[in-house]
Coordinates of C-alpha atoms in Angstrom, one line a residue:
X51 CA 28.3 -23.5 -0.8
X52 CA 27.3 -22.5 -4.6
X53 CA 26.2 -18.8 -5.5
X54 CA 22.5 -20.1 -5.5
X55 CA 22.5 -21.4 -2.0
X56 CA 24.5 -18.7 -0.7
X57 CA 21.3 -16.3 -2.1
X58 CA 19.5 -18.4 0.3
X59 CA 21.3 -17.8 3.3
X60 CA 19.4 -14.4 4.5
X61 CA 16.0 -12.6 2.7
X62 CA 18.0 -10.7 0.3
X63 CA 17.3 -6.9 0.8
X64 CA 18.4 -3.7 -1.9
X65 CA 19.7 -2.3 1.6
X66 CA 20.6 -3.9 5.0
X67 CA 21.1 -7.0 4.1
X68 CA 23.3 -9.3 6.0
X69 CA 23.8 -8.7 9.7
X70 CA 22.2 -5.6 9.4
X71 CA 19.3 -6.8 7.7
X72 CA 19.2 -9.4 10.5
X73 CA 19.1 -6.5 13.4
X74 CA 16.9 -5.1 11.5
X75 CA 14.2 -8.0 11.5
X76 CA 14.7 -8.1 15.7
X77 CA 14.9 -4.0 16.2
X78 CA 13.1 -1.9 18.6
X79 CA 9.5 -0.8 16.7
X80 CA 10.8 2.4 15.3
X81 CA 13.4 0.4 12.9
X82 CA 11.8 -0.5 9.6
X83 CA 12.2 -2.8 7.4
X84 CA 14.4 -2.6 4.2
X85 CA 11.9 -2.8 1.0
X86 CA 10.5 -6.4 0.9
X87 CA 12.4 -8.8 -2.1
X88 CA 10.3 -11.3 -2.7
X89 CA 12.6 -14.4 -2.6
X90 CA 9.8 -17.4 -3.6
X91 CA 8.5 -17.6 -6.8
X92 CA 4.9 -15.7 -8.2
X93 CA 2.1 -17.9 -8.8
X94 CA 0.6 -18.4 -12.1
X95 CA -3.2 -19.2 -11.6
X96 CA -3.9 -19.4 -15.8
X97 CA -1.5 -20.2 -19.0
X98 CA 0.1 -17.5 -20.6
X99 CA -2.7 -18.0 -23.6
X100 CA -5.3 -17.1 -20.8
X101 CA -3.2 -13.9 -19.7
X102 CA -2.8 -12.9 -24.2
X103 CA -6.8 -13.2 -24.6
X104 CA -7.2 -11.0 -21.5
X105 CA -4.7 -8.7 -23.2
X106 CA -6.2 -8.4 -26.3
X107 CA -9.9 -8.4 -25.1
X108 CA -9.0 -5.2 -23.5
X109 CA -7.1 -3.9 -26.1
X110 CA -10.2 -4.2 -28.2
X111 CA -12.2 -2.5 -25.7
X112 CA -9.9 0.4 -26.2
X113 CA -10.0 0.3 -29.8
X114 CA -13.7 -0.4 -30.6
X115 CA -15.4 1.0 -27.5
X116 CA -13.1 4.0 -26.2
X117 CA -12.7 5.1 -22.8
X118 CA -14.3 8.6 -21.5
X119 CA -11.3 11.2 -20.9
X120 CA -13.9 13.9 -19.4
X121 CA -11.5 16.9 -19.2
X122 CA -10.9 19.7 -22.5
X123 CA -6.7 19.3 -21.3
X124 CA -6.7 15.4 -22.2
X125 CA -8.9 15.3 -25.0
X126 CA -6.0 17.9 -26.8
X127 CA -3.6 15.6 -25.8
X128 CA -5.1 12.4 -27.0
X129 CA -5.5 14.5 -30.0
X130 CA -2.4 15.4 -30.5
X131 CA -0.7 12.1 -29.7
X132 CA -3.1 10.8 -32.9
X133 CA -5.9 8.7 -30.9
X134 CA -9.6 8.6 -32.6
X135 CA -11.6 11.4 -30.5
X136 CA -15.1 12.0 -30.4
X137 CA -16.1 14.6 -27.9
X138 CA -14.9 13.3 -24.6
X139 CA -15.0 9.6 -26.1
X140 CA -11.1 8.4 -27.2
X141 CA -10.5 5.6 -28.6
X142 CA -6.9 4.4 -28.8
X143 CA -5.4 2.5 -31.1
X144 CA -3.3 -0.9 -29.7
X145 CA -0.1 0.3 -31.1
X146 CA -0.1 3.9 -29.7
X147 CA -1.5 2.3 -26.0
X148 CA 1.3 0.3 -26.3
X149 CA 4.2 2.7 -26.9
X150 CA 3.1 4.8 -24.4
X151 CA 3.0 2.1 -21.9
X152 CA 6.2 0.9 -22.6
X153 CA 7.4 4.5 -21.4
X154 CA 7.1 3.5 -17.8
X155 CA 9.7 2.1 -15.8
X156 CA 9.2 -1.3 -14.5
X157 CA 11.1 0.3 -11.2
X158 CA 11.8 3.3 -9.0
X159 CA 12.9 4.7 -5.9
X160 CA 10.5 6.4 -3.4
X161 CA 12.1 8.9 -1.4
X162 CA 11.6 9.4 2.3
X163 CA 12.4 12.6 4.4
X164 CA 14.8 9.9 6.1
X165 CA 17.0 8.0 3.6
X166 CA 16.6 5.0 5.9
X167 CA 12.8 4.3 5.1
X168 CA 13.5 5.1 1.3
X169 CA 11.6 1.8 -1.0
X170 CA 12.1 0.3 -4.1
X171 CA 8.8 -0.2 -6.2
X172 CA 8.5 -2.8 -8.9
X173 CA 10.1 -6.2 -10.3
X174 CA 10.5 -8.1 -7.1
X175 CA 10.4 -5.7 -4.5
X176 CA 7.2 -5.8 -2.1
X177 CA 5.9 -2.5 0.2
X178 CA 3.0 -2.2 2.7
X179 CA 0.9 0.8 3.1
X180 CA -1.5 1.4 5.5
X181 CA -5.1 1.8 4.5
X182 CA -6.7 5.0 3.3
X183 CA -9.9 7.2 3.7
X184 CA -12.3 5.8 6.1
X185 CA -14.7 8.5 7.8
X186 CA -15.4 6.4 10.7
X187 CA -13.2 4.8 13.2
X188 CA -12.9 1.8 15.8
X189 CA -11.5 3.1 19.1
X190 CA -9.4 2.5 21.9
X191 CA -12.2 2.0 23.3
X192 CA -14.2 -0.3 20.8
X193 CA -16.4 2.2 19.8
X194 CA -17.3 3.7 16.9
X195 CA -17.3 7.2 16.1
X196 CA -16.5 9.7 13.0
X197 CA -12.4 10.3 12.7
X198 CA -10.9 13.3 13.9
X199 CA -7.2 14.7 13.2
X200 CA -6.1 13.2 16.3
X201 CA -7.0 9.8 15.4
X202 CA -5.3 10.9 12.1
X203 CA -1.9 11.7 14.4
X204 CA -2.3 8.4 16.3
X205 CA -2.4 6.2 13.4
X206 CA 0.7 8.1 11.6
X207 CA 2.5 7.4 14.7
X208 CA 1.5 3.8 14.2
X209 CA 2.5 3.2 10.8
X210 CA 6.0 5.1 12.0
X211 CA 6.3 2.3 14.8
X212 CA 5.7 -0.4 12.5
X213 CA 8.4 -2.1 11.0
X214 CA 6.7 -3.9 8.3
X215 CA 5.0 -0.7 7.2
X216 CA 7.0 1.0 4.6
X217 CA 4.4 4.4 4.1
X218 CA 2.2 6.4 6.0
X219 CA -0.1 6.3 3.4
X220 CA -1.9 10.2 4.0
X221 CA -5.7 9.8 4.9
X222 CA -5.6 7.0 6.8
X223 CA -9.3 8.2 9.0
X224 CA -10.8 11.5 8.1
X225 CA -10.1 14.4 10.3
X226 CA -14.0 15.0 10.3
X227 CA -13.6 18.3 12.3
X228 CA -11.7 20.0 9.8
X229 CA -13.4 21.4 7.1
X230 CA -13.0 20.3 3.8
X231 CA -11.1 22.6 2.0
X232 CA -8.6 22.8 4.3
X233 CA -8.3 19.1 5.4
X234 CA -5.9 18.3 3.0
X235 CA -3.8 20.5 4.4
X236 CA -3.7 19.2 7.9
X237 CA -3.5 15.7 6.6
X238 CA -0.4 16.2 4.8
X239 CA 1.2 18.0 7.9
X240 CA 0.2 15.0 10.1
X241 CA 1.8 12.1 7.9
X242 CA 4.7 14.7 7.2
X243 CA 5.4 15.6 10.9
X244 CA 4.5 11.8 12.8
X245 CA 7.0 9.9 10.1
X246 CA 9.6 10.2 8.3
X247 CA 8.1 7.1 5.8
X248 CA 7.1 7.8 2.3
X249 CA 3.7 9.1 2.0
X250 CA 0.5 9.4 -0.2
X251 CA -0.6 12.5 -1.6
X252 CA -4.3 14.6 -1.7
X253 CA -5.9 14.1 -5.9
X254 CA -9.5 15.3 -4.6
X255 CA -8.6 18.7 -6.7
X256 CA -5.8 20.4 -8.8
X257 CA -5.6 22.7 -5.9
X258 CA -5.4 20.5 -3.2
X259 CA -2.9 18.5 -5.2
X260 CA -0.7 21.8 -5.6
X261 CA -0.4 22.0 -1.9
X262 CA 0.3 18.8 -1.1
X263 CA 3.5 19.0 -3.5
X264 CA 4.1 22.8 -2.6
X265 CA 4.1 21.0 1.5
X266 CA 6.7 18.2 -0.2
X267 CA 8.8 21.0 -1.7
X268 CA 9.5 22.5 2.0
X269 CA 10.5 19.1 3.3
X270 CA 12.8 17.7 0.1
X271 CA 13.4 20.8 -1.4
X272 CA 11.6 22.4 -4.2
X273 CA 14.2 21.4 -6.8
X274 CA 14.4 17.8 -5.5
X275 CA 10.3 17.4 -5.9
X276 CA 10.5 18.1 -9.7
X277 CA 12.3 15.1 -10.2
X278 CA 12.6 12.8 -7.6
X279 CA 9.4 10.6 -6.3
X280 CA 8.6 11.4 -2.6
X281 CA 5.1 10.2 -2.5
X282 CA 2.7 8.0 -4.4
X283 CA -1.0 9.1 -5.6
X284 CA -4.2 7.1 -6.3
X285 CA -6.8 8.1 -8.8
X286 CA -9.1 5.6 -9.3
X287 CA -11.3 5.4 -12.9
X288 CA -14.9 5.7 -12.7
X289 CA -16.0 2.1 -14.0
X290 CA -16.9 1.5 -16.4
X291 CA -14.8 3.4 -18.8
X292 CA -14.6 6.7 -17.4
X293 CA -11.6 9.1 -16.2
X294 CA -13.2 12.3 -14.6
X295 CA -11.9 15.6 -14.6
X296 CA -10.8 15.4 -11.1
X297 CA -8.4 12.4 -11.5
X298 CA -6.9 14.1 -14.6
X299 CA -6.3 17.3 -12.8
X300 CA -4.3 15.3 -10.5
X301 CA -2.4 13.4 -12.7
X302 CA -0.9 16.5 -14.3
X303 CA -0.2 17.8 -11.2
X304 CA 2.1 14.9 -9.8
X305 CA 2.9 13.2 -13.4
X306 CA 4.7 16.9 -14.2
X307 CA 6.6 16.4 -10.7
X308 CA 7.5 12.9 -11.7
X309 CA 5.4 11.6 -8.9
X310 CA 4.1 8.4 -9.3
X311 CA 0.1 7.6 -9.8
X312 CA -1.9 4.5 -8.9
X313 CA -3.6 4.1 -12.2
X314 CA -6.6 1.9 -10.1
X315 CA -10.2 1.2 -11.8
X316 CA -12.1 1.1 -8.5
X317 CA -14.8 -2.3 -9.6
X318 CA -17.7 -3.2 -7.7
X319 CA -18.1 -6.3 -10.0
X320 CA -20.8 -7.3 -11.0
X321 CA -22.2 -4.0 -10.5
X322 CA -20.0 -1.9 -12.6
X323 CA -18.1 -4.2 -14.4
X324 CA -20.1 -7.7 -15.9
X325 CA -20.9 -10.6 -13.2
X326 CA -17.6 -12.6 -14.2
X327 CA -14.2 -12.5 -12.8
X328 CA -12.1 -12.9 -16.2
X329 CA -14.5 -9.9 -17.7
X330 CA -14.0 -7.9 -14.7
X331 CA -10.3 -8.0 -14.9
X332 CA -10.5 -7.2 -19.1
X333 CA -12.6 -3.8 -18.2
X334 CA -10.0 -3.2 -15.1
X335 CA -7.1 -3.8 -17.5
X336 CA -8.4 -1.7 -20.3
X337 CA -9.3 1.0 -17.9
X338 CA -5.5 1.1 -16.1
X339 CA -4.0 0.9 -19.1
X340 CA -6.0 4.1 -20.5
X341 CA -5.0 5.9 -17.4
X342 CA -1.2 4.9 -17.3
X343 CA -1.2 5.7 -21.3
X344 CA -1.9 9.0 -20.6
X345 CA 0.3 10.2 -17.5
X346 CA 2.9 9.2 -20.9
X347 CA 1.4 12.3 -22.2
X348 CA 1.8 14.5 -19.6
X349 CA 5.8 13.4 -18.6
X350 CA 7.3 10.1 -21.1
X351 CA 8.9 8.3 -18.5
X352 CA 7.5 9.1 -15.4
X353 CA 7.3 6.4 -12.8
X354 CA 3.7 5.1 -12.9
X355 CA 1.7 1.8 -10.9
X356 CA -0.4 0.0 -12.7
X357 CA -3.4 -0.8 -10.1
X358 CA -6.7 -2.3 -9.7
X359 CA -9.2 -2.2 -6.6
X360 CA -11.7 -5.1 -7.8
X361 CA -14.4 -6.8 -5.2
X362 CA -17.3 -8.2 -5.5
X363 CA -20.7 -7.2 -5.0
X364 CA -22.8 -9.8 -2.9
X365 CA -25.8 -10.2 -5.1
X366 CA -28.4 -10.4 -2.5
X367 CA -27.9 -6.9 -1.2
X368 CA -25.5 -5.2 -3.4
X369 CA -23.0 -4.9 -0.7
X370 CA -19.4 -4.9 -1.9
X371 CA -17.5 -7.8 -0.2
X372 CA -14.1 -8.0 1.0
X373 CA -11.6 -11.1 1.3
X374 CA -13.5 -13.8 -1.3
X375 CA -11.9 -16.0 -3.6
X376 CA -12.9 -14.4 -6.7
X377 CA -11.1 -11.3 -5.5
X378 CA -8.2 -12.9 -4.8
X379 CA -7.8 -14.8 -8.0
X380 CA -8.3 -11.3 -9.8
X381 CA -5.1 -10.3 -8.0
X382 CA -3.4 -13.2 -9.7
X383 CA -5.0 -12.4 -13.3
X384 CA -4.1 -8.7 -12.4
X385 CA -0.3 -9.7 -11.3
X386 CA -0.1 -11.6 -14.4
X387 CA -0.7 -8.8 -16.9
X388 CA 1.3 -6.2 -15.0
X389 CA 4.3 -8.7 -15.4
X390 CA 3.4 -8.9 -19.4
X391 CA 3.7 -5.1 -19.6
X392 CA 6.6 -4.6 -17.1
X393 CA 4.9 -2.4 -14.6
X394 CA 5.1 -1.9 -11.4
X395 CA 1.6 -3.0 -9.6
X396 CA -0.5 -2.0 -6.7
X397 CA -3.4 -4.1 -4.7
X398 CA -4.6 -4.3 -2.1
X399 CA -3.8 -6.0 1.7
X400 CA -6.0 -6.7 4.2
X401 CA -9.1 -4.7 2.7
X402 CA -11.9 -6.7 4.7
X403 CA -16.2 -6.3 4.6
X404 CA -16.4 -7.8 8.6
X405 CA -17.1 -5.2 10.7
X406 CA -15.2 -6.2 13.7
X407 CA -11.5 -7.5 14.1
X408 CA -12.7 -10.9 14.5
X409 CA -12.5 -14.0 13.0
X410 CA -14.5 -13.4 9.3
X411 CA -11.6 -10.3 9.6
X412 CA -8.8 -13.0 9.8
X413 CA -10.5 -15.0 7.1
X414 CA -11.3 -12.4 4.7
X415 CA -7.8 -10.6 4.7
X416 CA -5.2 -14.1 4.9
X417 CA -7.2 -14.8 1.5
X418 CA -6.1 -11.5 0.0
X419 CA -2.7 -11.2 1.4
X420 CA -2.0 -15.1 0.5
X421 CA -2.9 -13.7 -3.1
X422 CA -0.9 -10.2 -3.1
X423 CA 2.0 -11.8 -2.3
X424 CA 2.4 -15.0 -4.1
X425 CA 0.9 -13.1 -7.1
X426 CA 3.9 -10.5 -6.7
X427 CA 2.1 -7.4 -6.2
X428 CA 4.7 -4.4 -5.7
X429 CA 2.6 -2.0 -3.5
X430 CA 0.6 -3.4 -0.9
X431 CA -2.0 -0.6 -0.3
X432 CA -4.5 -1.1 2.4
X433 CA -2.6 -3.5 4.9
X434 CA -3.3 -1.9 7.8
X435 CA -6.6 -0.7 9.9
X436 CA -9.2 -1.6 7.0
X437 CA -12.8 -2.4 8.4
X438 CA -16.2 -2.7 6.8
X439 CA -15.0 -2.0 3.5
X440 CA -13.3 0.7 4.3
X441 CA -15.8 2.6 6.1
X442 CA -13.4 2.3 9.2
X443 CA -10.6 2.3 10.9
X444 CA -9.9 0.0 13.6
X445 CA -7.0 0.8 16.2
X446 CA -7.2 -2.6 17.3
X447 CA -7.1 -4.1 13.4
X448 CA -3.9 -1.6 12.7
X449 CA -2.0 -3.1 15.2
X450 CA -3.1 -6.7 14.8
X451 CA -2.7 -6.2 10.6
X452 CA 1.3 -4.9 11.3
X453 CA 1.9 -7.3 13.3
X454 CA 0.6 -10.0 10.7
X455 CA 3.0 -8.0 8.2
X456 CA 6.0 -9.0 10.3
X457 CA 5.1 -13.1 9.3
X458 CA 4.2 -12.0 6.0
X459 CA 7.7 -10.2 5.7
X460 CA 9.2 -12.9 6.4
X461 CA 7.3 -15.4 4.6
X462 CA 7.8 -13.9 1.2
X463 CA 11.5 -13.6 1.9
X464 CA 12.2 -16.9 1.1
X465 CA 13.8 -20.2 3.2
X466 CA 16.9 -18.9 4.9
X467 CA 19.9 -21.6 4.4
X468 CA 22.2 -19.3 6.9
X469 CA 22.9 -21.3 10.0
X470 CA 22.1 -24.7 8.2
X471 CA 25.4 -25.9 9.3
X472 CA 25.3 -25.1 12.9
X473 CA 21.8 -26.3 13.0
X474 CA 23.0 -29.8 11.9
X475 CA 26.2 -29.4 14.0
X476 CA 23.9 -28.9 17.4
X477 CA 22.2 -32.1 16.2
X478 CA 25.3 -34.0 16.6
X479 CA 25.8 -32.4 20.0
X480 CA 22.5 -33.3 21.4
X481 CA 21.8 -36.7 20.1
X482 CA 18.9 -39.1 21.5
X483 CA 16.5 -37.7 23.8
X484 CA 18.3 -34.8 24.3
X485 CA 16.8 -31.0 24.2
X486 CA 18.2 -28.0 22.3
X487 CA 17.0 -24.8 24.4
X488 CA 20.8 -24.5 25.9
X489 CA 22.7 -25.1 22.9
X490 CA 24.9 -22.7 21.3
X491 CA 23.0 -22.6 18.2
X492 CA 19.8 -22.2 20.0
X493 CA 21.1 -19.1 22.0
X494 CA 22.5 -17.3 19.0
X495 CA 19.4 -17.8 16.9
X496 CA 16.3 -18.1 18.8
X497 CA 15.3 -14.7 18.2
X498 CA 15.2 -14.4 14.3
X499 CA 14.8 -18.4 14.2
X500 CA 11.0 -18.3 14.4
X501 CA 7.9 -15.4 13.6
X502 CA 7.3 -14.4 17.2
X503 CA 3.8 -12.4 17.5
X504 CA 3.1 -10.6 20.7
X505 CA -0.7 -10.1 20.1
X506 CA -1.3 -14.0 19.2
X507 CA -1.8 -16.1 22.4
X508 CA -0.6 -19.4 22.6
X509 CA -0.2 -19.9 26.2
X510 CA -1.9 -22.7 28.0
X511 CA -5.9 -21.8 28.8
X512 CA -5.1 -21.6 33.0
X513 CA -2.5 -19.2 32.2
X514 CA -4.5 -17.2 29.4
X515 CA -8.0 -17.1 31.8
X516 CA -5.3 -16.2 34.7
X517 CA -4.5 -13.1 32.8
X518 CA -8.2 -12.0 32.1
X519 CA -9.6 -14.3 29.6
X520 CA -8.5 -11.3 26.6
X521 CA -9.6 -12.0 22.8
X522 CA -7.8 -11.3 19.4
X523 CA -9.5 -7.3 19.5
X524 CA -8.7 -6.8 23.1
X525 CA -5.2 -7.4 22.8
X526 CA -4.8 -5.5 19.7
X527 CA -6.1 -2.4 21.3
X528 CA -3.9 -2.9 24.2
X529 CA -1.0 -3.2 22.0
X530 CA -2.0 -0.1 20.1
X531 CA -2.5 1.9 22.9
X532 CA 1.2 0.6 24.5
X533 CA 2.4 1.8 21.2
X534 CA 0.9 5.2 21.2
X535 CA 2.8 5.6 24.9
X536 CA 6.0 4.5 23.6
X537 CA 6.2 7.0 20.5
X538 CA 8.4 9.5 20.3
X539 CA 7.9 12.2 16.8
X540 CA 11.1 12.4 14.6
X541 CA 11.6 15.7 14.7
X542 CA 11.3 18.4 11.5
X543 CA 14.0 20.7 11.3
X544 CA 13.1 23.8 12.9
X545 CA 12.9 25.3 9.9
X546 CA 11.0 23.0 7.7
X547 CA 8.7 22.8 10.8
X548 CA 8.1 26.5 10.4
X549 CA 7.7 26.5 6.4
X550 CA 4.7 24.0 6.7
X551 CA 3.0 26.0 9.8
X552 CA 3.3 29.1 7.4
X553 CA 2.2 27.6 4.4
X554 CA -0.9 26.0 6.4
X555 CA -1.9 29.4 8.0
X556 CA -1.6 31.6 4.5
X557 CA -3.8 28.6 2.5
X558 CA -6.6 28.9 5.4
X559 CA -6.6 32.6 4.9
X560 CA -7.9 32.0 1.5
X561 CA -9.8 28.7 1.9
X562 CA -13.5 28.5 2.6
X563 CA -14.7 26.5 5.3
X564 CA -17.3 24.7 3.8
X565 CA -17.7 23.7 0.0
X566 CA -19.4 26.0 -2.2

């Protein structure tokens, strides 16, 4: 067998590849996957003249229209690095945009508290992330109600069960309860103390920000935070054209840490970008670049992801919409780009508008993922959980969604050629009219031969009625809720345990509850 075909013979993984990749792919829930390597090729949706006019187009926006840097900090440094400033308005000229971006690396390594869940990022490695943020969640019990820190800790032990999720993410439901100036606090200790996964950190204020890395410095070490990434951030531009103060705050926060940013424009388009797909994704690009441009600034060379969040806006209500076509070929134009520039890119999964985990759920979120993956997105944010556009989430969608992950996994990792001899050699010892369920080769490969879901149903209807007649949502909350009864925490040491309980309890002393 040639060197090609012997790539072929197992998804090729940065670590745990071979026979331990392969017990990996069949291990109890608590394994996790190595980092994704995308072993099929990236789809290209437009020419690479399509993807230069994009590129240009935006770097004209830069030029002749300028993007708002709303914060006295950045407009010194824009200054300083030579861009054309006029009050809060910076224009930037192509070359500068372009040295800057060129800065970043196209990969990096994100650390997790256990060295067996650290990720690659970028070129052709793939991770999923849970979703992020939703007030409102979808219960074990189908109802819906406002989060609470609880819910938090339930989903956090999910995303540690699931194999094909490679974060925690951080705010995966609000802990409505808490108030909010010390949420973040509590946040941070949940994804910190239910998984030892990567994680996402707080940007809703320089303070908040602060704590989530002074939190990170008690689990890594304070010395290992200045340098290493342990978590990823997302600060999203105000479209059109606008970085606020908050997001910049942030960014110098983590970019001084060498913590990598989502640089994501968050579009409604056709609301705040123009009602077109290939000007939607010019604004996005110009606005990304702006933002990744600038973490340059703060730390050349720190490890950045280029990102975009685009839907569109159903123009009968003004609604945003979830998993349409237009959104996914975005993705592709987006993909395309990030590839020109060599940057590692984020989109998103399974972000879906249905409010149920039904069947416009499944619909809406096999168009997105179809396009993340085959347009070789890096960091798959929002792959878990996601409901009515983010408004919620569902127990019974968190489960469903990882398991789905386990077929995408697997999909994106490419044909395997491993066992193609002894598949033809049990041929031969079967013949005509023969079966193959007690061959060798059947018995040594039937569990990694095939995806095998365990929410799906396809038994035959007298057996599925015999067993209660269940849907999609039913079983997924059943599986959740198996789950949840099956975790156990990976422990803290004793001592790190205790540094984040102190930390916690002096912050509160000084923390208002409610926001002034």
């Amino acid at each position: 067998m040639n060197a090609t075909a012997a790539e072929l013979t197992e998804p090729t993984h940065r670590r745990g590849g071979g026979r331990l990749g392969r017990k990996a792919l069949r291990s109890a829930p608590v394994a996790s996957f190595p980092t994704l390597v995308r072993q099929i090729p990236v789809y290209e949706i437009v020419p690479d003249e399509a993807v230069e006019l994009i590129h240009q187009e935006s770097l004209k926006i830069l030029e002749e229209v300028g993007c708002e840097f709303r914060d006295d900090e950045a407009i010194e440094l824009w200054k300083a690095a030579g861009a054309d400033v006029t009050e809060t308005r910076v224009r930037i000229d192509r070359a500068l945009l372009m040295e800057l971006v060129s800065k970043v690396p196209p990969e990096f390594t994100l650390n997790a508290r256990n060295p067996e869940r650290t990720v690659r990022v970028g070129g052709k490695n793939s991770i999923f992330v849970p979703m992020y943020g939703a007030p409102y969640v979808r219960d074990l019990d189908n109802k819906r109600r406002y989060g609470s820190l609880a819910d938090l800790n339930n989903f956090h032990k999910l995303a540690y069960m699931a194999p094909a999720l490679h974060s925690s993410s951080s705010i995966i439901c609000e802990p409505m309860e808490i108030p909010v100036p010390k949420r973040h606090l509590h946040i941070i200790h949940s994804a910190l103390k239910h998984s030892d996964k990567p994680f996402m950190g707080i940007v809703t204020s320089k303070e908040r920000a602060e704590d989530t890395m002074a939190m990170a410095g008690i689990v890594f070490g304070e010395e290992f935070v200045r340098d290493n990434p342990v978590l990823v951030a997302i600060t999203n531009c105000n479209s059109p054209l606008v970085w606020d103060a908050t997001m910049l705050d942030a960014m110098r926060v983590y970019a001084r840490h060498n913590q990598p940013l989502i640089l994501a424009p968050f579009a409604l388009c056709g609301a705040s970008t123009s009602a077109s797909a290939v000007g939607a994704v010019a604004q996005v690009n110009a606005e990304a670049l702006a933002g990744v441009a600038f973490t340059q600034l703060i730390r050349p060379g720190s490890p950045q992801i280029y990102g975009q969040f685009m839907v569109t806006v159903d123009m009968k209500t003004g609604a945003p919409m979830g998993g349409t076509p237009e959104a996914a070929q975005m993705m592709y134009l987006m993909g395309a780009l990030a590839r020109k520039y060599k940057l590692p890119w984020r989109t998103s999964g399974f972000h879906v508008g249905s409010k149920l985990n039904d069947a416009q759920a499944g619909y809406e979120a096999n168009m997105l993922m179809h396009a993340a993956i085959l347009a070789g997105a890096n960091y798959i944010w929002h792959s878990a959980g996601w409901l009515e556009a983010g408004l919620t989430c569902g127990y019974s969608k968190f489960a469903t969604d990882c398991e789905q992950l386990v077929g995408w996994y697997k999909y994106a990792g490419g044909v395997s050629f491993h066992d193609f001899k002894e598949a033809m050699a049990a041929i031969r010892e079967v013949g005509p009219q023969g079966h193959f369920l007690g061959t060798q080769h059947t018995l040594e490969h039937f569990e990694r031969a095939f995806f095998m879901p365990s929410i799906m149903d396809f038994n035959s209807y007298e057996q599925w009625n015999a067993e209660g007649a269940k849907d999609h949502d039913t079983r997924g909350r059943e599986k959740a809720r198996n789950m949840l009864a099956d975790y156990e925490e990976p422990k803290l040491d004793e001592g790190v345990a205790e540094g984040l309980k102190d930390l916690i309890a002096r912050r509160e002393e000084k923390l208002p509850d409610s926001v002034s």
